[in-house]
PDB file of C-alpha atoms in Angstrom:
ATOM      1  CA  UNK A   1     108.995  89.071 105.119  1.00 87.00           C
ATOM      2  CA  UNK A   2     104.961  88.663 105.820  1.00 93.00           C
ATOM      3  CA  UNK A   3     103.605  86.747 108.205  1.00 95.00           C
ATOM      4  CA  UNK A   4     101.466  85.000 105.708  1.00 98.00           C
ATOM      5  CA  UNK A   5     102.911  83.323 103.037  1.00 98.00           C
ATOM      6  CA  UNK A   6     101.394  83.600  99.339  1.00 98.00           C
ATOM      7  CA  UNK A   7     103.216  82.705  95.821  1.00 98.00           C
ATOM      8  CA  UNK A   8     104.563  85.600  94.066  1.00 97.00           C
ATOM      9  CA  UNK A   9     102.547  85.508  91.199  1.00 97.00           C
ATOM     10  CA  UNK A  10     100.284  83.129  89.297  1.00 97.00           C
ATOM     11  CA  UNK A  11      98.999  82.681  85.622  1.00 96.00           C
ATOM     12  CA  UNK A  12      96.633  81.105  83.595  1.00 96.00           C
ATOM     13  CA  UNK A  13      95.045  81.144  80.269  1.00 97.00           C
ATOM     14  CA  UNK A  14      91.173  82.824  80.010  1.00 97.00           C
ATOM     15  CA  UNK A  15      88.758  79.865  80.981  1.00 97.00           C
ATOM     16  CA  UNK A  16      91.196  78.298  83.163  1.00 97.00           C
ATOM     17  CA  UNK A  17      91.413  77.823  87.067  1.00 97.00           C
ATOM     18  CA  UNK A  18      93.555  79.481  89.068  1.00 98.00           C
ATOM     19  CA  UNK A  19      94.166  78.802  92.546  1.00 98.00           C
ATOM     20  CA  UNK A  20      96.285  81.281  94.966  1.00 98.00           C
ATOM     21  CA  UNK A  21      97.150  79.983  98.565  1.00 98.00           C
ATOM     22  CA  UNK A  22      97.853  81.543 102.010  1.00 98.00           C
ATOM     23  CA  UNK A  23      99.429  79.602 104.610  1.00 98.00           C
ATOM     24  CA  UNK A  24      99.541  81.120 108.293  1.00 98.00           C
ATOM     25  CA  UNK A  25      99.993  79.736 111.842  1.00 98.00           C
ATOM     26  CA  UNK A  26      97.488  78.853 114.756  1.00 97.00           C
ATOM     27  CA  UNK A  27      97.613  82.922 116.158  1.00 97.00           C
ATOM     28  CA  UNK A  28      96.104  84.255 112.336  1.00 98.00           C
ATOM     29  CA  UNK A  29      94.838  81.909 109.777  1.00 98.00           C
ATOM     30  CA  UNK A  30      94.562  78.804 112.929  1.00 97.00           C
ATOM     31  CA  UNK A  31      92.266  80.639 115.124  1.00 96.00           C
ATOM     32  CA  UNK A  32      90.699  83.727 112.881  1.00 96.00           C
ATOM     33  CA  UNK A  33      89.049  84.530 109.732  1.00 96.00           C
ATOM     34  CA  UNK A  34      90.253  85.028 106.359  1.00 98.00           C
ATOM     35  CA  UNK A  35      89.784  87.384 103.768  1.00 98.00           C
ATOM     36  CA  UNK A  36      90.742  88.320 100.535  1.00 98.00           C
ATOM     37  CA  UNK A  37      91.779  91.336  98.465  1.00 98.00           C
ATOM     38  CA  UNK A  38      92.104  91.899  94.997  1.00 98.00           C
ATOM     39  CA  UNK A  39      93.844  95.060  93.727  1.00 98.00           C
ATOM     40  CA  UNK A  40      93.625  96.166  90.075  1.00 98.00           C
ATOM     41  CA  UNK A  41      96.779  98.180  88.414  1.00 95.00           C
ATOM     42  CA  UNK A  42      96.272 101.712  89.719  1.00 95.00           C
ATOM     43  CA  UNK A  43      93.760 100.935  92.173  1.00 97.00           C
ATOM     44  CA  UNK A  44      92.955 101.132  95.759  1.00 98.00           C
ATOM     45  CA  UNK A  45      92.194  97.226  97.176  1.00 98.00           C
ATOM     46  CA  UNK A  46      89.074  96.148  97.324  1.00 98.00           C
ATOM     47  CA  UNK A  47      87.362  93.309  99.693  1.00 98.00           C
ATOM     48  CA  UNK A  48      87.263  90.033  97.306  1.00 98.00           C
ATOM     49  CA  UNK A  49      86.236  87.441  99.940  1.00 98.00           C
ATOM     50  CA  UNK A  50      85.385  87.722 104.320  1.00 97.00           C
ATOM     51  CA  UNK A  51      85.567  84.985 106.839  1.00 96.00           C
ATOM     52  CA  UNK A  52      86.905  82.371 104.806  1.00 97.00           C
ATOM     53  CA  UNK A  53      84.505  81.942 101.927  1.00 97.00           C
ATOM     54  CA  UNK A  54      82.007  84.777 101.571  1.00 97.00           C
ATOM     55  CA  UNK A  55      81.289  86.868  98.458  1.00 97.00           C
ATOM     56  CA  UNK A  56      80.467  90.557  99.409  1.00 96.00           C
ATOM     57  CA  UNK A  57      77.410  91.966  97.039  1.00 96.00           C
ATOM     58  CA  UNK A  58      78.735  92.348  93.406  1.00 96.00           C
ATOM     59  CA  UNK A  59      81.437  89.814  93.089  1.00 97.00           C
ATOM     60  CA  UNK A  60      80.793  86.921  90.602  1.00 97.00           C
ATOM     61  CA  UNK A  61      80.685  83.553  91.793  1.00 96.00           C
ATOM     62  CA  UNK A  62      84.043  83.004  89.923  1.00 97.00           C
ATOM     63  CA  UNK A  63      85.783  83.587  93.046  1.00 98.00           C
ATOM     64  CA  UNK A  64      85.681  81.298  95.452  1.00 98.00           C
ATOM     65  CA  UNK A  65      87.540  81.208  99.622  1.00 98.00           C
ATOM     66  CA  UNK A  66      88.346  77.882 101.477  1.00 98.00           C
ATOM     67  CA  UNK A  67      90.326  77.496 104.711  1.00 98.00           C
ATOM     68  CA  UNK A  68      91.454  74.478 106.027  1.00 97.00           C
ATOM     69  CA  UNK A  69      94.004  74.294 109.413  1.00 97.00           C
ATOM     70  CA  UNK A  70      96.440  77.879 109.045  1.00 98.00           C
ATOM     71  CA  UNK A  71      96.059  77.579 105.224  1.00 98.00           C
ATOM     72  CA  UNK A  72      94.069  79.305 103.328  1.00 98.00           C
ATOM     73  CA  UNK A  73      93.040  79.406  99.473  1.00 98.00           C
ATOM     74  CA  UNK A  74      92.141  81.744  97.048  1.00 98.00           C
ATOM     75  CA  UNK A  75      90.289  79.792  93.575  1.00 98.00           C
ATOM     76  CA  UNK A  76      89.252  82.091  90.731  1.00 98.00           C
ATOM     77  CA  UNK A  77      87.605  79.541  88.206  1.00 96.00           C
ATOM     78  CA  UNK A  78      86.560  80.847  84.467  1.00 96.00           C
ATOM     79  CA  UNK A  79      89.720  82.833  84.350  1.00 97.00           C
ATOM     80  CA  UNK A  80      89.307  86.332  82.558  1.00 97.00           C
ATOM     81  CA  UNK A  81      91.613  89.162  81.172  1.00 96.00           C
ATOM     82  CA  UNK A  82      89.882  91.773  83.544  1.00 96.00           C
ATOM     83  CA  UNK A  83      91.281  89.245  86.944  1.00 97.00           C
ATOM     84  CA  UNK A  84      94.836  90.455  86.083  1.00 97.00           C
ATOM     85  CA  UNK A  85      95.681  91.801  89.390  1.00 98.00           C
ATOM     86  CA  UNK A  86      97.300  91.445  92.671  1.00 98.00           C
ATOM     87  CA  UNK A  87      95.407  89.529  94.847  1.00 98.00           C
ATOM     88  CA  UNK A  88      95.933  89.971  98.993  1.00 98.00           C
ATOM     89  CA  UNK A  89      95.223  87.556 101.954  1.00 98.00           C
ATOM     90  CA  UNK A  90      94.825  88.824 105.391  1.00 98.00           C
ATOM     91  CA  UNK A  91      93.619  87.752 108.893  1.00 98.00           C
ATOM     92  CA  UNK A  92      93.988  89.035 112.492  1.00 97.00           C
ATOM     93  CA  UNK A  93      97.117  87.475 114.881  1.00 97.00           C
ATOM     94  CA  UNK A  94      96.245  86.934 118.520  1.00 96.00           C
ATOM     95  CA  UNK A  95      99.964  86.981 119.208  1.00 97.00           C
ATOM     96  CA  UNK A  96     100.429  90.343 117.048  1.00 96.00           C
ATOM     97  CA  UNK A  97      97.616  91.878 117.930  1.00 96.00           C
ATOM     98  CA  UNK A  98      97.119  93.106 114.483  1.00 96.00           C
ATOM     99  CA  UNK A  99      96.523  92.363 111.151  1.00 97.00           C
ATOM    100  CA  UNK A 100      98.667  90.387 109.131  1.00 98.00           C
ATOM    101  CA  UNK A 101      98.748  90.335 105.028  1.00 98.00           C
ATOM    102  CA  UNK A 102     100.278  88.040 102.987  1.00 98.00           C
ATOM    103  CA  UNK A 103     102.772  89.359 100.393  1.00 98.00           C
ATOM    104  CA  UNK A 104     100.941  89.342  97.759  1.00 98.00           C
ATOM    105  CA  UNK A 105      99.783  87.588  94.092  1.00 98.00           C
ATOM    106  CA  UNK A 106     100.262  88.502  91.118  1.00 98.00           C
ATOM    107  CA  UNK A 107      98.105  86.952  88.354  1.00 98.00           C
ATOM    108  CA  UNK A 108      98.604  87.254  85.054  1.00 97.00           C
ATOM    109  CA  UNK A 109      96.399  86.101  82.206  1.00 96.00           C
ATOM    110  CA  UNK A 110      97.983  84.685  79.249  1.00 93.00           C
TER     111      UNK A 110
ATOM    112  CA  UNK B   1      77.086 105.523  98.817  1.00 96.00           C
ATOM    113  CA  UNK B   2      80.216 104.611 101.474  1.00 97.00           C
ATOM    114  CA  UNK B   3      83.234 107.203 100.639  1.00 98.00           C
ATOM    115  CA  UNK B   4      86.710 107.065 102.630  1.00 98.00           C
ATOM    116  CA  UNK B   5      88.310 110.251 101.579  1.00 98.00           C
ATOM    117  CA  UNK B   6      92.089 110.799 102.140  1.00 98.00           C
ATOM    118  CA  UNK B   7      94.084 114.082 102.826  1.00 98.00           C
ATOM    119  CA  UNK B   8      97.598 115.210 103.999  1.00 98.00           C
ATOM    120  CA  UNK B   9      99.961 113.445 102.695  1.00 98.00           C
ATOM    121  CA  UNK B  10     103.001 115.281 100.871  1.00 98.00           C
ATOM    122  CA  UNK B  11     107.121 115.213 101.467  1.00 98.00           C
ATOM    123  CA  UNK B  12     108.398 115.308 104.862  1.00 98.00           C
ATOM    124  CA  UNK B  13     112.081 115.307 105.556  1.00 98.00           C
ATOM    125  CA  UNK B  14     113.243 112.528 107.883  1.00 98.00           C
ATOM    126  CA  UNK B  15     112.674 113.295 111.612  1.00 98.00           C
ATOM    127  CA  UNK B  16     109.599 115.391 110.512  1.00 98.00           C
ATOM    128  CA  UNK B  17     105.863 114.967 111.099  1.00 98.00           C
ATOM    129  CA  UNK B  18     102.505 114.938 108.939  1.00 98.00           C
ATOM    130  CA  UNK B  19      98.741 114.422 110.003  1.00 98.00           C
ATOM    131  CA  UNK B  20      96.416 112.203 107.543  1.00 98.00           C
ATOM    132  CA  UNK B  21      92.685 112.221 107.584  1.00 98.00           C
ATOM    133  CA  UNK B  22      90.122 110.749 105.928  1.00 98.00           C
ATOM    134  CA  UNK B  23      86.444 111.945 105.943  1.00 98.00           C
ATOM    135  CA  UNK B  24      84.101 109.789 105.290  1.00 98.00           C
ATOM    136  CA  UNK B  25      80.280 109.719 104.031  1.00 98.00           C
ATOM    137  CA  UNK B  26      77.614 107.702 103.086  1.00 98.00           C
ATOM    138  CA  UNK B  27      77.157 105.420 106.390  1.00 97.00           C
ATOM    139  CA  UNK B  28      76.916 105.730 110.527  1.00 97.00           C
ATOM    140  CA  UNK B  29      80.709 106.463 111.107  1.00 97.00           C
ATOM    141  CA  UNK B  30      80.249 106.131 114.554  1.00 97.00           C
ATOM    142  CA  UNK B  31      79.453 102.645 114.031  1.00 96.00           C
ATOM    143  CA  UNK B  32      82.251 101.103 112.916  1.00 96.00           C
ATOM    144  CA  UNK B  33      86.134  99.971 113.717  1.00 96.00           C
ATOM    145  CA  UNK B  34      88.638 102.051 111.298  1.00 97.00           C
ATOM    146  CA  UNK B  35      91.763 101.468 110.151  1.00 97.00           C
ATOM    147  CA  UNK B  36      94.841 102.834 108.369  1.00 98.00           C
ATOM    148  CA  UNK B  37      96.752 100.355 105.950  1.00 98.00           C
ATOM    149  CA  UNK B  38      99.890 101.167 104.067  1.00 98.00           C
ATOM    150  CA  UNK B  39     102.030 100.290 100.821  1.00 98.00           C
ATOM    151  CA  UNK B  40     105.128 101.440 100.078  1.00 98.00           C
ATOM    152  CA  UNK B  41     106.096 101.780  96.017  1.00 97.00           C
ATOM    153  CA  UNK B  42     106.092  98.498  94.261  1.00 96.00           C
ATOM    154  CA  UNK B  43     105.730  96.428  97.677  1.00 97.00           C
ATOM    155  CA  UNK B  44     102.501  94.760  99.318  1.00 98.00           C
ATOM    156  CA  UNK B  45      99.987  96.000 101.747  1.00 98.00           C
ATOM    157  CA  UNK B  46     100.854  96.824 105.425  1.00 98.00           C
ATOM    158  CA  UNK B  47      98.454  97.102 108.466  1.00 98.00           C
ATOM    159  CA  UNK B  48      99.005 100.428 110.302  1.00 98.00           C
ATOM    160  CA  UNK B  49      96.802 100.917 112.788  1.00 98.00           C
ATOM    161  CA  UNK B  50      93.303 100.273 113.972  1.00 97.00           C
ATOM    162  CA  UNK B  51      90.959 101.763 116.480  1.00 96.00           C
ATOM    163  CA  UNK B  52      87.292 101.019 117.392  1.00 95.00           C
ATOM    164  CA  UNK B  53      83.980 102.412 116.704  1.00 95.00           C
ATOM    165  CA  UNK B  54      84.256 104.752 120.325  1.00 94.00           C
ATOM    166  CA  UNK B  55      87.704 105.046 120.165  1.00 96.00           C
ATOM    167  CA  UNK B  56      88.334 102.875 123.630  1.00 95.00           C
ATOM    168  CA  UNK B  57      90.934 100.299 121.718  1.00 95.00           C
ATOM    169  CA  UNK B  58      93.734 100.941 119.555  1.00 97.00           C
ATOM    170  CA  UNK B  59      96.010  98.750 118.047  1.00 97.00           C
ATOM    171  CA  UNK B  60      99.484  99.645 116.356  1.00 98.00           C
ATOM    172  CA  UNK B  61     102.201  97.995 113.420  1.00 98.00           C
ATOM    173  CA  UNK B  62     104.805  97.360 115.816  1.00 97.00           C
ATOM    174  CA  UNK B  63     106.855  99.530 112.719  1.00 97.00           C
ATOM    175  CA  UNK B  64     105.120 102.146 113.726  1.00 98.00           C
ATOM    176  CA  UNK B  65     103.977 101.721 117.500  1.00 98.00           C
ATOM    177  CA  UNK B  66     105.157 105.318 119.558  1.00 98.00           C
ATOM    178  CA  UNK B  67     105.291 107.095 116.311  1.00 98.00           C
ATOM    179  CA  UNK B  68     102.125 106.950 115.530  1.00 98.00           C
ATOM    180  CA  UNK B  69      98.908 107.936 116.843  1.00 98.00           C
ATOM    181  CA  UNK B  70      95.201 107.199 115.501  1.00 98.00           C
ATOM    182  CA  UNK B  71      92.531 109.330 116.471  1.00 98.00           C
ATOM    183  CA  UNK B  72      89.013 109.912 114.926  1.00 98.00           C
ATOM    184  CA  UNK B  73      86.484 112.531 115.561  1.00 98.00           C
ATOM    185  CA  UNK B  74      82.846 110.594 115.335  1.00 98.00           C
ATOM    186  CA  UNK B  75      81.202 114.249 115.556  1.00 98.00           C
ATOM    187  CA  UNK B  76      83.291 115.438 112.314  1.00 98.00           C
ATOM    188  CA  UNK B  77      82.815 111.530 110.661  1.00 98.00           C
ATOM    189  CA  UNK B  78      87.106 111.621 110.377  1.00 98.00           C
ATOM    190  CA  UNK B  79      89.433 109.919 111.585  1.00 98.00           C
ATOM    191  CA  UNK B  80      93.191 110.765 111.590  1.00 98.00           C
ATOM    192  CA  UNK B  81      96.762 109.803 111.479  1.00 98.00           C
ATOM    193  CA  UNK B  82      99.252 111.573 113.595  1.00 98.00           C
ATOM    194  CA  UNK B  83     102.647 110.414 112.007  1.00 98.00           C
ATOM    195  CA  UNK B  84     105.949 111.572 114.036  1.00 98.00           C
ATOM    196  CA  UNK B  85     109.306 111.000 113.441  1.00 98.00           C
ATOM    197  CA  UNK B  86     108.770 109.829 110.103  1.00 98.00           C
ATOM    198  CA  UNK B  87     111.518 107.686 108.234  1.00 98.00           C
ATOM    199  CA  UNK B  88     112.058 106.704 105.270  1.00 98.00           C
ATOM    200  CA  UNK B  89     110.550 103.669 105.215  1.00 98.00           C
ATOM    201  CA  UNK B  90     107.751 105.155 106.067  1.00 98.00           C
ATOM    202  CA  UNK B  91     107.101 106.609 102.441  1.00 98.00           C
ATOM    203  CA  UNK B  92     103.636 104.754 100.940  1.00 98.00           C
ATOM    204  CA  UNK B  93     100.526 105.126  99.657  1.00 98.00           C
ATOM    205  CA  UNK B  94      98.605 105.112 103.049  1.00 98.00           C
ATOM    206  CA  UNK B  95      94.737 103.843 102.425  1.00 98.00           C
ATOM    207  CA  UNK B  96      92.089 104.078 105.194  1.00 98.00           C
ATOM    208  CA  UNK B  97      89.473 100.975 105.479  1.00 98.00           C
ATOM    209  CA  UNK B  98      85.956 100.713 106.888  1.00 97.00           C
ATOM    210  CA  UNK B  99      86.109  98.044 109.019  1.00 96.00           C
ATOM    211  CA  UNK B 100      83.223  96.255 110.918  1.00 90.00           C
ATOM    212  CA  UNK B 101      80.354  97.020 113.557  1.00 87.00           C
ATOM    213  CA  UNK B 102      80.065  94.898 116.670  1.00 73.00           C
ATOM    214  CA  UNK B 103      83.216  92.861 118.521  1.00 70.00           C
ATOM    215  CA  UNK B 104      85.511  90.556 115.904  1.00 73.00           C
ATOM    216  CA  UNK B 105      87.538  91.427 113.612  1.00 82.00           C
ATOM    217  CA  UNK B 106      85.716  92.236 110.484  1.00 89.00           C
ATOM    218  CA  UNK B 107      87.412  92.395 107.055  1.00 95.00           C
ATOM    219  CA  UNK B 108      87.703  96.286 105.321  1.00 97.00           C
ATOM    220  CA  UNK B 109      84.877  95.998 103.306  1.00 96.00           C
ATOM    221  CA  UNK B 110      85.595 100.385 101.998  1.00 98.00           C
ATOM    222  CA  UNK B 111      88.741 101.590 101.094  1.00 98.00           C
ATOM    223  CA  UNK B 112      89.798 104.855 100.468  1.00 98.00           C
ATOM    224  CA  UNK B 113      91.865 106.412  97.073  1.00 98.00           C
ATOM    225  CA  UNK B 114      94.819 106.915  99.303  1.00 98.00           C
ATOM    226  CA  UNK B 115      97.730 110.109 100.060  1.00 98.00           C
ATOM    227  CA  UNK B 116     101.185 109.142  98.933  1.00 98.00           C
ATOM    228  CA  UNK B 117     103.563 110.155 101.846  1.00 98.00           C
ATOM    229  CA  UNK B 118     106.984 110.483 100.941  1.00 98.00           C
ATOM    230  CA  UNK B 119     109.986 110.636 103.606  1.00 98.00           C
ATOM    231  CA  UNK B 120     112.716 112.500 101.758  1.00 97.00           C
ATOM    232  CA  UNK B 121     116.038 114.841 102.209  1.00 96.00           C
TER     233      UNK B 121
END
């Protein structure tokens, strides 16, 4: 059981919206950052979005970070076949003192 | 270009112990928090362990707190994972991640391919 919670999996059809969410407490998501993770099939993670809503260098502007309260949320607009993946939200606990993840989403394009 | 670089993994028997490292290259290791995330076969991610740029605080999984020790060597640009009494459910793809520079808690913005550890009679 993770301490944040995500869907299981998601889908949409190419060109569509998808939105993924996160929802935490006031010792992660409440009082911390979030970021995102995307991993493809076969692949090692990779940093999607930082403190909230940031795009590192290289990501298209497709994907998109918003935190409101201990929720966070994950939108990837202009949907596309190569955004299959499982997609990861995470964020420091004060309590913890650690990281926390959320389970995981999977999206599937139709 | 950043490179996290993985090593040591393998089958241990339950009760047994392995040490991971990762080298990395490409950027001022000495600079910045690491950490060690893992996933076991099929599941999601899991935070191991963390430890700052000078080594002065280190944070554990409470799965794997007095198990497990993280160490790095900022003169050899490596850090390490000293994994004891190793269980079962301890078998997973164990990643290192760049973290950040400075105090916070900075997202892993480098990941590493990852060894596959696998606890096994």
């Amino acid at each position: 059981q993770s301490v944040l919670t995500q869907p299981p999996s998601g889908s949409g059809t190419p060109g569509q919206r998808v939105t993924i969410s996160c929802s935490g407490s006031s010792s992660n998501i409440g009082s911390n950052a979030v970021n995102w993770y995307q991993q493809l099939p076969g692949t090692a993670p990779k940093l999607l979005i930082y403190s909230n809503n940031q795009r590192p260098s290289g990501v298209p502007d497709r994907f998109s970070g918003s935190k409101s309260g201990t929720s966070a949320s994950l939108a990837i607009s202009g949907l596309q076949s190569e955004d299959e993946a499982d997609y990861y939200c995470a964020a420091w606990d004060d309590s913890l003192k650690g990281w926390v993840f959320g389970g995981g989403t999977k999206v599937t394009v139709l | 270009e950043v490179q996290l670089v993985e090593a040591g993994g393998g089958l241990v028997q339950p009760g047994g112990s392995l040490r991971l490292s990762c080298a990395a290259s490409g950027f001022t290791f000495s600079s910045y928090s690491m950490n060690w995330v893992r996933q076991a076969p099929g599941k999601g991610l899991e935070w191991v362990s963390y430890i700052s740029s000078g080594s002065s605080t280190i944070y554990y999984a409470d799965s794997v707190k007095g198990r497990f020790t993280i160490s790095r060597d900022n003169a050899k640009n490596s850090l390490y994972l000293q994994m004891n009494s190793l269980r079962a459910e301890d078998t997973a793809m164990y990643y290192c991640a760049r973290g950040g520079t400075g105090s916070g808690w900075s997202a892993f913005d480098y990941w590493g391919q990852g060894t596959l550890v696998t606890v096994s009679s």
